PDB file of C-alpha atoms and ligand atoms in Angstrom:
ATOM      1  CA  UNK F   1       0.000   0.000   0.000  1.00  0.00           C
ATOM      2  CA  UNK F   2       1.696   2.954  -1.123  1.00  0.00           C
ATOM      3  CA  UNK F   3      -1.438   5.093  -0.390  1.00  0.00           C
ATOM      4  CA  UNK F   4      -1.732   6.973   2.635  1.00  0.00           C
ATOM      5  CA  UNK F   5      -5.049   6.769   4.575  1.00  0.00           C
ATOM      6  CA  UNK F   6      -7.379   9.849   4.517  1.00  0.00           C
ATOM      7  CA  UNK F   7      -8.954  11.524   7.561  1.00  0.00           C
ATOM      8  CA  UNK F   8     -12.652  11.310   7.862  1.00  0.00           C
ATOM      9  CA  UNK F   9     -12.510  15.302   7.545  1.00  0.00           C
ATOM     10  CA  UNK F  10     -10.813  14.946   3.658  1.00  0.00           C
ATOM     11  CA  UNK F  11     -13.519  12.284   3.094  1.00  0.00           C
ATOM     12  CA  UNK F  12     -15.960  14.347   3.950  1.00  0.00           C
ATOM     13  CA  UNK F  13     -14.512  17.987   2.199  1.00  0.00           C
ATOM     14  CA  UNK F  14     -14.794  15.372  -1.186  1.00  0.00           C
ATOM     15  CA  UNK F  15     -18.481  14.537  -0.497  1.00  0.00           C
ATOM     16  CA  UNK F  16     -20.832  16.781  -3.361  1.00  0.00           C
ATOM     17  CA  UNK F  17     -24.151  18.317  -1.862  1.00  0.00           C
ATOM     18  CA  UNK F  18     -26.299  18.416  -4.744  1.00  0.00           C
ATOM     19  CA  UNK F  19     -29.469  20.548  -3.427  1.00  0.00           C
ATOM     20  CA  UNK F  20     -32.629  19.329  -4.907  1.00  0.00           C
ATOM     21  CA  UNK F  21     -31.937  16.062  -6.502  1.00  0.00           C
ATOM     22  CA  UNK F  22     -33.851  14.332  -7.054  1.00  0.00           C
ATOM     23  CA  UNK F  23     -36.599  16.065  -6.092  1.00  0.00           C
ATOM     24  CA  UNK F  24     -37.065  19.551  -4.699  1.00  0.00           C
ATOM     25  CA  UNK F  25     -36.278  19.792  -0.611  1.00  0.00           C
ATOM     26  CA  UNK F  26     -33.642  16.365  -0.806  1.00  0.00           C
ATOM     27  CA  UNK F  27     -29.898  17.652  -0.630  1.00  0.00           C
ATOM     28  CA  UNK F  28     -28.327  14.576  -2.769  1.00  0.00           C
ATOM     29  CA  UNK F  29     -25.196  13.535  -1.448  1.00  0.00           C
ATOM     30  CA  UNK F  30     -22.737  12.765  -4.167  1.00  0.00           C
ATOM     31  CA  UNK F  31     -20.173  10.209  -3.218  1.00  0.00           C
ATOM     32  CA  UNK F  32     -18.681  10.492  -6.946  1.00  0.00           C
ATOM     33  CA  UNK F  33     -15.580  13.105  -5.937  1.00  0.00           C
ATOM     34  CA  UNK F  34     -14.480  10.346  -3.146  1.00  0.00           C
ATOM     35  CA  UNK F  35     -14.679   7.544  -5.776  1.00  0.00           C
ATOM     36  CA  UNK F  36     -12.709   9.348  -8.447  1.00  0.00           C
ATOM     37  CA  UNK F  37      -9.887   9.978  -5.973  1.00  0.00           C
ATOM     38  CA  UNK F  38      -7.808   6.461  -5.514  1.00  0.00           C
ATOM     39  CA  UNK F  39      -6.993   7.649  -2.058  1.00  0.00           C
ATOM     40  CA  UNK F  40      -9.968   8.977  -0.830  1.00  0.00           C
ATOM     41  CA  UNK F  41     -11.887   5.817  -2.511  1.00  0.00           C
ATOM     42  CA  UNK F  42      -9.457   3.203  -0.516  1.00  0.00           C
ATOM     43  CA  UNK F  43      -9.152   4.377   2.359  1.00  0.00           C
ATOM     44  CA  UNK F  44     -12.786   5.415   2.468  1.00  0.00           C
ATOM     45  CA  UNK F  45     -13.367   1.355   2.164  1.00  0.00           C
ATOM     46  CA  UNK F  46     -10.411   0.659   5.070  1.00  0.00           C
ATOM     47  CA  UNK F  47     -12.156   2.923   7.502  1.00  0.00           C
ATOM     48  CA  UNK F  48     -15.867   1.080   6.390  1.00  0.00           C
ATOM     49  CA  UNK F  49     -14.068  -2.371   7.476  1.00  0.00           C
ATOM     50  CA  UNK F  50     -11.620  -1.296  10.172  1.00  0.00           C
ATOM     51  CA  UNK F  51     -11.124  -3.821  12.668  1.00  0.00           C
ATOM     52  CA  UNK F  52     -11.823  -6.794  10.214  1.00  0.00           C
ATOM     53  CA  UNK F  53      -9.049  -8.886   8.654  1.00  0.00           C
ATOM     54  CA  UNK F  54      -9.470 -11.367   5.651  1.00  0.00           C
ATOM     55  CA  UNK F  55     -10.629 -14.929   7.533  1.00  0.00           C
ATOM     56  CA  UNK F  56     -12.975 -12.597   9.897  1.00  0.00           C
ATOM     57  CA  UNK F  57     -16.007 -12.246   7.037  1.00  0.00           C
ATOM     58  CA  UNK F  58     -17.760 -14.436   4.510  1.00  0.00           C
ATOM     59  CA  UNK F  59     -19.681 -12.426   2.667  1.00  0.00           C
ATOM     60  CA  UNK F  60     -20.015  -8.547   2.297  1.00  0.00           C
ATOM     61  CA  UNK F  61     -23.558  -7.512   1.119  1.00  0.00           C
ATOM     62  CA  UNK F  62     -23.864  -4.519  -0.770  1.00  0.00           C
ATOM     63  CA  UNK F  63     -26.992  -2.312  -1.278  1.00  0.00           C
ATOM     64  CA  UNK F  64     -27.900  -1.044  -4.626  1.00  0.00           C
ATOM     65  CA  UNK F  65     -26.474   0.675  -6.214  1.00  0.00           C
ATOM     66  CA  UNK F  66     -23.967   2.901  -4.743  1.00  0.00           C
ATOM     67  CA  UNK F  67     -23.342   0.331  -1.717  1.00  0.00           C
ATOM     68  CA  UNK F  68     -22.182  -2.031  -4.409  1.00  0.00           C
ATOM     69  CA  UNK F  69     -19.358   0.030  -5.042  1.00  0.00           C
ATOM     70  CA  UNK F  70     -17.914   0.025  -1.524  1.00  0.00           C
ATOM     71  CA  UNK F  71     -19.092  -3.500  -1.055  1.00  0.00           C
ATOM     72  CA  UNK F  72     -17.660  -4.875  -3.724  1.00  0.00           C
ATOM     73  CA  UNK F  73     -14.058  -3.207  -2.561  1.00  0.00           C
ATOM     74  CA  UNK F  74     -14.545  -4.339   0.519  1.00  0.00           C
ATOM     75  CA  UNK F  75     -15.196  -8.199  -0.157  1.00  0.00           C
ATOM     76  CA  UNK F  76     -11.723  -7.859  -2.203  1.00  0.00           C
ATOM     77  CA  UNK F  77      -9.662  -6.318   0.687  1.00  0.00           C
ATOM     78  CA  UNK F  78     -11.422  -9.072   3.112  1.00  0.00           C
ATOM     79  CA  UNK F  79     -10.906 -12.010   0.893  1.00  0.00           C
ATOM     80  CA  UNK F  80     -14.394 -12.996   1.464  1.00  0.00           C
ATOM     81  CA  UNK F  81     -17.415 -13.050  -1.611  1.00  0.00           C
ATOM     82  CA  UNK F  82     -19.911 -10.294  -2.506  1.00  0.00           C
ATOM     83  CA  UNK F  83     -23.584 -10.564  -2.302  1.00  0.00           C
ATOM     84  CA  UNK F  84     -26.080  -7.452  -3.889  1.00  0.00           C
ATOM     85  CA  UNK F  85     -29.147  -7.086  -2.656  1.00  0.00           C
ATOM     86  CA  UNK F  86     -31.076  -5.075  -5.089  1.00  0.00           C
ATOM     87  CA  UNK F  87     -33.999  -3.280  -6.154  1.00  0.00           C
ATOM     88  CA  UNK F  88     -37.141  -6.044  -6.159  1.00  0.00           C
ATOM     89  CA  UNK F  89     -37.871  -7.288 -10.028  1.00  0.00           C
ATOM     90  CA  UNK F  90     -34.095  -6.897 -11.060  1.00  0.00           C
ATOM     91  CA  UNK F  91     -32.553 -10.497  -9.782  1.00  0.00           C
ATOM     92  CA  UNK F  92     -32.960 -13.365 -12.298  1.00  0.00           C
ATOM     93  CA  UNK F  93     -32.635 -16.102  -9.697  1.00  0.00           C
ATOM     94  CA  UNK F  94     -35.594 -17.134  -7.064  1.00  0.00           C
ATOM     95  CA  UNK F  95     -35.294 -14.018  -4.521  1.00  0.00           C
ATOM     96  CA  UNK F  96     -36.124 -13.119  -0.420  1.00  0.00           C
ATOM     97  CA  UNK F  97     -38.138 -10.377  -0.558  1.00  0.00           C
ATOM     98  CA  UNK F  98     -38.763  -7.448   2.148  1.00  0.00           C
ATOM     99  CA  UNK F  99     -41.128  -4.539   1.866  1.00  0.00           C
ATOM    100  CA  UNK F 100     -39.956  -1.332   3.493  1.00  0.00           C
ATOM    101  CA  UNK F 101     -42.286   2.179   3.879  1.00  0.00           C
ATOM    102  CA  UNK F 102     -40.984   4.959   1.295  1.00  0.00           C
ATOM    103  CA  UNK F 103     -42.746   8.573   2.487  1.00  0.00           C
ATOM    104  CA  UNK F 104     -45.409   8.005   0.023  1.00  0.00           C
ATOM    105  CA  UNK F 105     -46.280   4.352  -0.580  1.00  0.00           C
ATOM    106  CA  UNK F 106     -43.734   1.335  -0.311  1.00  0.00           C
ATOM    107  CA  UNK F 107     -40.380  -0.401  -2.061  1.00  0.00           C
ATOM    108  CA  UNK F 108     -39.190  -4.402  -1.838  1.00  0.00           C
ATOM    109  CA  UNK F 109     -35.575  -5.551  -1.908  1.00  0.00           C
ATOM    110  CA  UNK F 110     -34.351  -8.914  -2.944  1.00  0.00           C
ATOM    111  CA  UNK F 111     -31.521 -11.042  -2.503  1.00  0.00           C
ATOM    112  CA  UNK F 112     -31.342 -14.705  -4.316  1.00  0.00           C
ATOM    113  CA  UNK F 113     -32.169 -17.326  -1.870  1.00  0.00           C
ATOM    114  CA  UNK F 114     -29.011 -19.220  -2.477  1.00  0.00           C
ATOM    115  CA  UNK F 115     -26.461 -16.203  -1.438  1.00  0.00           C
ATOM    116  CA  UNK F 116     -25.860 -16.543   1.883  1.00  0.00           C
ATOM    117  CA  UNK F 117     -25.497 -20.335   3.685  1.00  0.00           C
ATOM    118  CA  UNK F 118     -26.945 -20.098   7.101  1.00  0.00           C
ATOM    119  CA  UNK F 119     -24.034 -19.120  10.143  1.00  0.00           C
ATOM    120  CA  UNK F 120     -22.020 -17.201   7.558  1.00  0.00           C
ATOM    121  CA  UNK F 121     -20.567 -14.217   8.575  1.00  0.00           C
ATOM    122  CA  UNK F 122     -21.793 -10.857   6.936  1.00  0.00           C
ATOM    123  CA  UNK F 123     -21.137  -7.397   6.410  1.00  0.00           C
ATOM    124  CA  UNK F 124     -23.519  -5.325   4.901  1.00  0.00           C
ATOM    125  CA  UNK F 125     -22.920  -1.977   2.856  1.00  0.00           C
ATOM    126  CA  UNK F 126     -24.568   1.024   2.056  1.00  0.00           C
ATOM    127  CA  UNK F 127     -23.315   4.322   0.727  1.00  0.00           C
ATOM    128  CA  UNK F 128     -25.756   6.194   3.124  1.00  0.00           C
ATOM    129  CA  UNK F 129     -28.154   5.789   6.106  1.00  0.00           C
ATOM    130  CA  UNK F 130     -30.671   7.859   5.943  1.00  0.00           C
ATOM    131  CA  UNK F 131     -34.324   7.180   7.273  1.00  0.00           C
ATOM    132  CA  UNK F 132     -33.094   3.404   7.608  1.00  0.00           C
ATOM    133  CA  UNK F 133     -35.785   1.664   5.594  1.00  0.00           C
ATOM    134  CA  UNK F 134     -33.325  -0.169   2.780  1.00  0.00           C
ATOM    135  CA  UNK F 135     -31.230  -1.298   5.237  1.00  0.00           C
ATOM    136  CA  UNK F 136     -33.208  -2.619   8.064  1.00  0.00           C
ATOM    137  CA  UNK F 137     -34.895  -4.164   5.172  1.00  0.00           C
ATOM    138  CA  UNK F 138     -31.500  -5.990   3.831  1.00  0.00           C
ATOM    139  CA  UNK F 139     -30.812  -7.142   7.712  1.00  0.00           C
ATOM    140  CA  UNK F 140     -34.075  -8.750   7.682  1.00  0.00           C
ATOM    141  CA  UNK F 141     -33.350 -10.643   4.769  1.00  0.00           C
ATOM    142  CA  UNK F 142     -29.860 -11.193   5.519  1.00  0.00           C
ATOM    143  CA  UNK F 143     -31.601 -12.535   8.966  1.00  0.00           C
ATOM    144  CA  UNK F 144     -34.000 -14.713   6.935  1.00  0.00           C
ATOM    145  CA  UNK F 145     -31.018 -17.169   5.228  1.00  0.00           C
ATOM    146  CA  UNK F 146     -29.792 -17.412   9.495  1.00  0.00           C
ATOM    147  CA  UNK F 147     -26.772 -15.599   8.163  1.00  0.00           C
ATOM    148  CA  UNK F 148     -24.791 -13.435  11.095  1.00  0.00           C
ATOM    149  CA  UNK F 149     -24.947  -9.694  10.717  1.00  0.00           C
ATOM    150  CA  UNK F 150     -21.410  -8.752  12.211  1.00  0.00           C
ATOM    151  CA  UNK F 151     -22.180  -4.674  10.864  1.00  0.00           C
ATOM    152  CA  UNK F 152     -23.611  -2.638   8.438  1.00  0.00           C
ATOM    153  CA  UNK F 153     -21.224   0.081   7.410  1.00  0.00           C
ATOM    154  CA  UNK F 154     -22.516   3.423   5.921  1.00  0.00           C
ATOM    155  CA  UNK F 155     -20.172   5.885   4.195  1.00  0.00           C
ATOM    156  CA  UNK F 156     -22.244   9.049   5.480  1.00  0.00           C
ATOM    157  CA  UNK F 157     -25.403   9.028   7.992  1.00  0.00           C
ATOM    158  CA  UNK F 158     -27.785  11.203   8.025  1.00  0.00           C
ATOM    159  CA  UNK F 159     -28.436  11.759  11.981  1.00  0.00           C
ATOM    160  CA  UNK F 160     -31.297  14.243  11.691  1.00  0.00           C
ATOM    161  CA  UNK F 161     -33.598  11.410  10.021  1.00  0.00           C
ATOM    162  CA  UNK F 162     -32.867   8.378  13.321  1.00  0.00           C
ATOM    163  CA  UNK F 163     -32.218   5.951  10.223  1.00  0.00           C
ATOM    164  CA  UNK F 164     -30.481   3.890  13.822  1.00  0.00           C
ATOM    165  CA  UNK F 165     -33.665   3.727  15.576  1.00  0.00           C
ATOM    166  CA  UNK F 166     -35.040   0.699  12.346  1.00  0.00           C
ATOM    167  CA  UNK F 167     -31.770  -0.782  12.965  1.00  0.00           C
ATOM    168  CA  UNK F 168     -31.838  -0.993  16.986  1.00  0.00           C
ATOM    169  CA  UNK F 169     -29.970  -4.160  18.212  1.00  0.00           C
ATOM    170  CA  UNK F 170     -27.651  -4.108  15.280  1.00  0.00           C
ATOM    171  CA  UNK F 171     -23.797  -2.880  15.243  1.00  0.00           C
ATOM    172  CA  UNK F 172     -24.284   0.383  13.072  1.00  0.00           C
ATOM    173  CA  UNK F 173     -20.918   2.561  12.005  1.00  0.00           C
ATOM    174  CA  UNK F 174     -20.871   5.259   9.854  1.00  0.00           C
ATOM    175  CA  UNK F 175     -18.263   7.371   8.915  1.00  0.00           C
ATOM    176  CA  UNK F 176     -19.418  10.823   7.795  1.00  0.00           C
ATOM    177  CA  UNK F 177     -22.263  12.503  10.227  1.00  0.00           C
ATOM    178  CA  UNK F 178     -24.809  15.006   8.697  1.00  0.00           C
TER     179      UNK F 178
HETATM  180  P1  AMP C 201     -33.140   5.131   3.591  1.00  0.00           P
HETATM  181  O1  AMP C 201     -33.821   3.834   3.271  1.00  0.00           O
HETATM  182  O2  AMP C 201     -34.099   6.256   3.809  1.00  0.00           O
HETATM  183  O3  AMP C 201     -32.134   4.994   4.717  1.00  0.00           O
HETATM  184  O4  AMP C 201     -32.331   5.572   2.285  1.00  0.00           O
HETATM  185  C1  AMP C 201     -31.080   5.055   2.011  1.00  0.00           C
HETATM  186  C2  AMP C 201     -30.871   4.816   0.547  1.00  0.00           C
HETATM  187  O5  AMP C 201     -31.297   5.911  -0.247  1.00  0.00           O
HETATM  188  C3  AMP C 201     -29.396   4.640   0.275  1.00  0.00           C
HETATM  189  O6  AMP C 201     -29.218   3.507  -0.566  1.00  0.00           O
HETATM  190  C4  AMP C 201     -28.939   5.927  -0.378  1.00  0.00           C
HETATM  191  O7  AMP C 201     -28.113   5.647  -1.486  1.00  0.00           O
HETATM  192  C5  AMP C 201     -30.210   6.629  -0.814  1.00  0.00           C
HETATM  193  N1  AMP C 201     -30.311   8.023  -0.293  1.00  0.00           N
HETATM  194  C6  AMP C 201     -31.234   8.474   0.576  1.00  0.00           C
HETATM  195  N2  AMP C 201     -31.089   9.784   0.822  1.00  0.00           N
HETATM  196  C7  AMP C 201     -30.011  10.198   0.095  1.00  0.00           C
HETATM  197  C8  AMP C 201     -29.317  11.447  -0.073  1.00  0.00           C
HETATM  198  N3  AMP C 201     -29.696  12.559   0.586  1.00  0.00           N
HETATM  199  N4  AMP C 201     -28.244  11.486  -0.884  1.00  0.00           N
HETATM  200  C9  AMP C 201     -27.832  10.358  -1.530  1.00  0.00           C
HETATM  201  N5  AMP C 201     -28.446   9.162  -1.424  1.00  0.00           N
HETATM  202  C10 AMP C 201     -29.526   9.057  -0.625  1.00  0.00           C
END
């Protein structure tokens, strides 16, 4: 590693607020200036799975999309495979489904059935936390295959919204607080 690691402060300078995307009154938080920068986009992923070491994790489930990214980095450094849950309708195989409450009306996530073996060890992904909904439905899934949820990593979290509270009982981190 010839890279040095960031700071969470330089992680978070690179971080884009794009104010009303994609809808009016949402500032969009644009992870793209962290991923274009090699250092920035490593170390972003050490800090996301500090304190693990290849032989520690099975599987690293990523959210889609953006979670894929880091997810995908992730299983690489830790030697161990990567699993996407995505949007509901966009996995070929049979599928877990969850529900989750969007402000107005509802979304499903799905992750193939055959992903995760029961007792394997997980970490799950996300670029963002915000009012908790995707994740706490991909830990419920995750939960579903009797898979072991060791964290679930967010780049940035969004404190103002309590996204924590839908994930109570679980080991949240999160690197960059809004
Ligand atoms: P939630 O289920 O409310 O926690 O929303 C989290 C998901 O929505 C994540 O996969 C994020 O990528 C995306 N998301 C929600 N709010 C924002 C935001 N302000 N900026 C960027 N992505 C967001």
């Amino acid at each position: 590693m010839i890279l040095s690691t960031p700071s969470v402060a330089e992680i978070r300078r690179a971080i884009r607020n794009i104010p009303n995307f994609p809808k009016p009154g949402i500032q969009f938080k644009d992870i793209t200036p962290v991923l274009a920068d090699a250092r920035l986009f490593s170390g972003s992923v050490d800090l996301l799975i500090d304190g693990f070491k290849p032989g520690m994790v099975d599987a690293v489930v990523g959210i889609d999309a953006r979670g894929f990214i880091f997810a995908a980095a992730a299983a690489l450094k830790l030697e161990a495979g990567f699993v996407p849950i995505r949007k509901k309708g966009k996995l070929p195989f049979q599928t877990y489904e969850q529900e989750y409450d969007l402000e107005y009306g509802t979304a499903a996530v799905a992750m193939h059935v055959d992903a995760l073996k029961a007792g394997s060890r997980v970490l799950i992904i996300d670029d963002l936390l915000a009012t908790g909904g995707t994740a706490a439905a991909a830990s419920s899934i995750v939960r579903k295959c009797g898979a072991e949820i060791l964290e679930i990593a967010f780049l940035i979290e969004l404190g103002f919204l309590n996204g924590r509270k839908r994930l109570e009982g679980l080991p949240v981190r999160s690197l960059v607080l809004y």
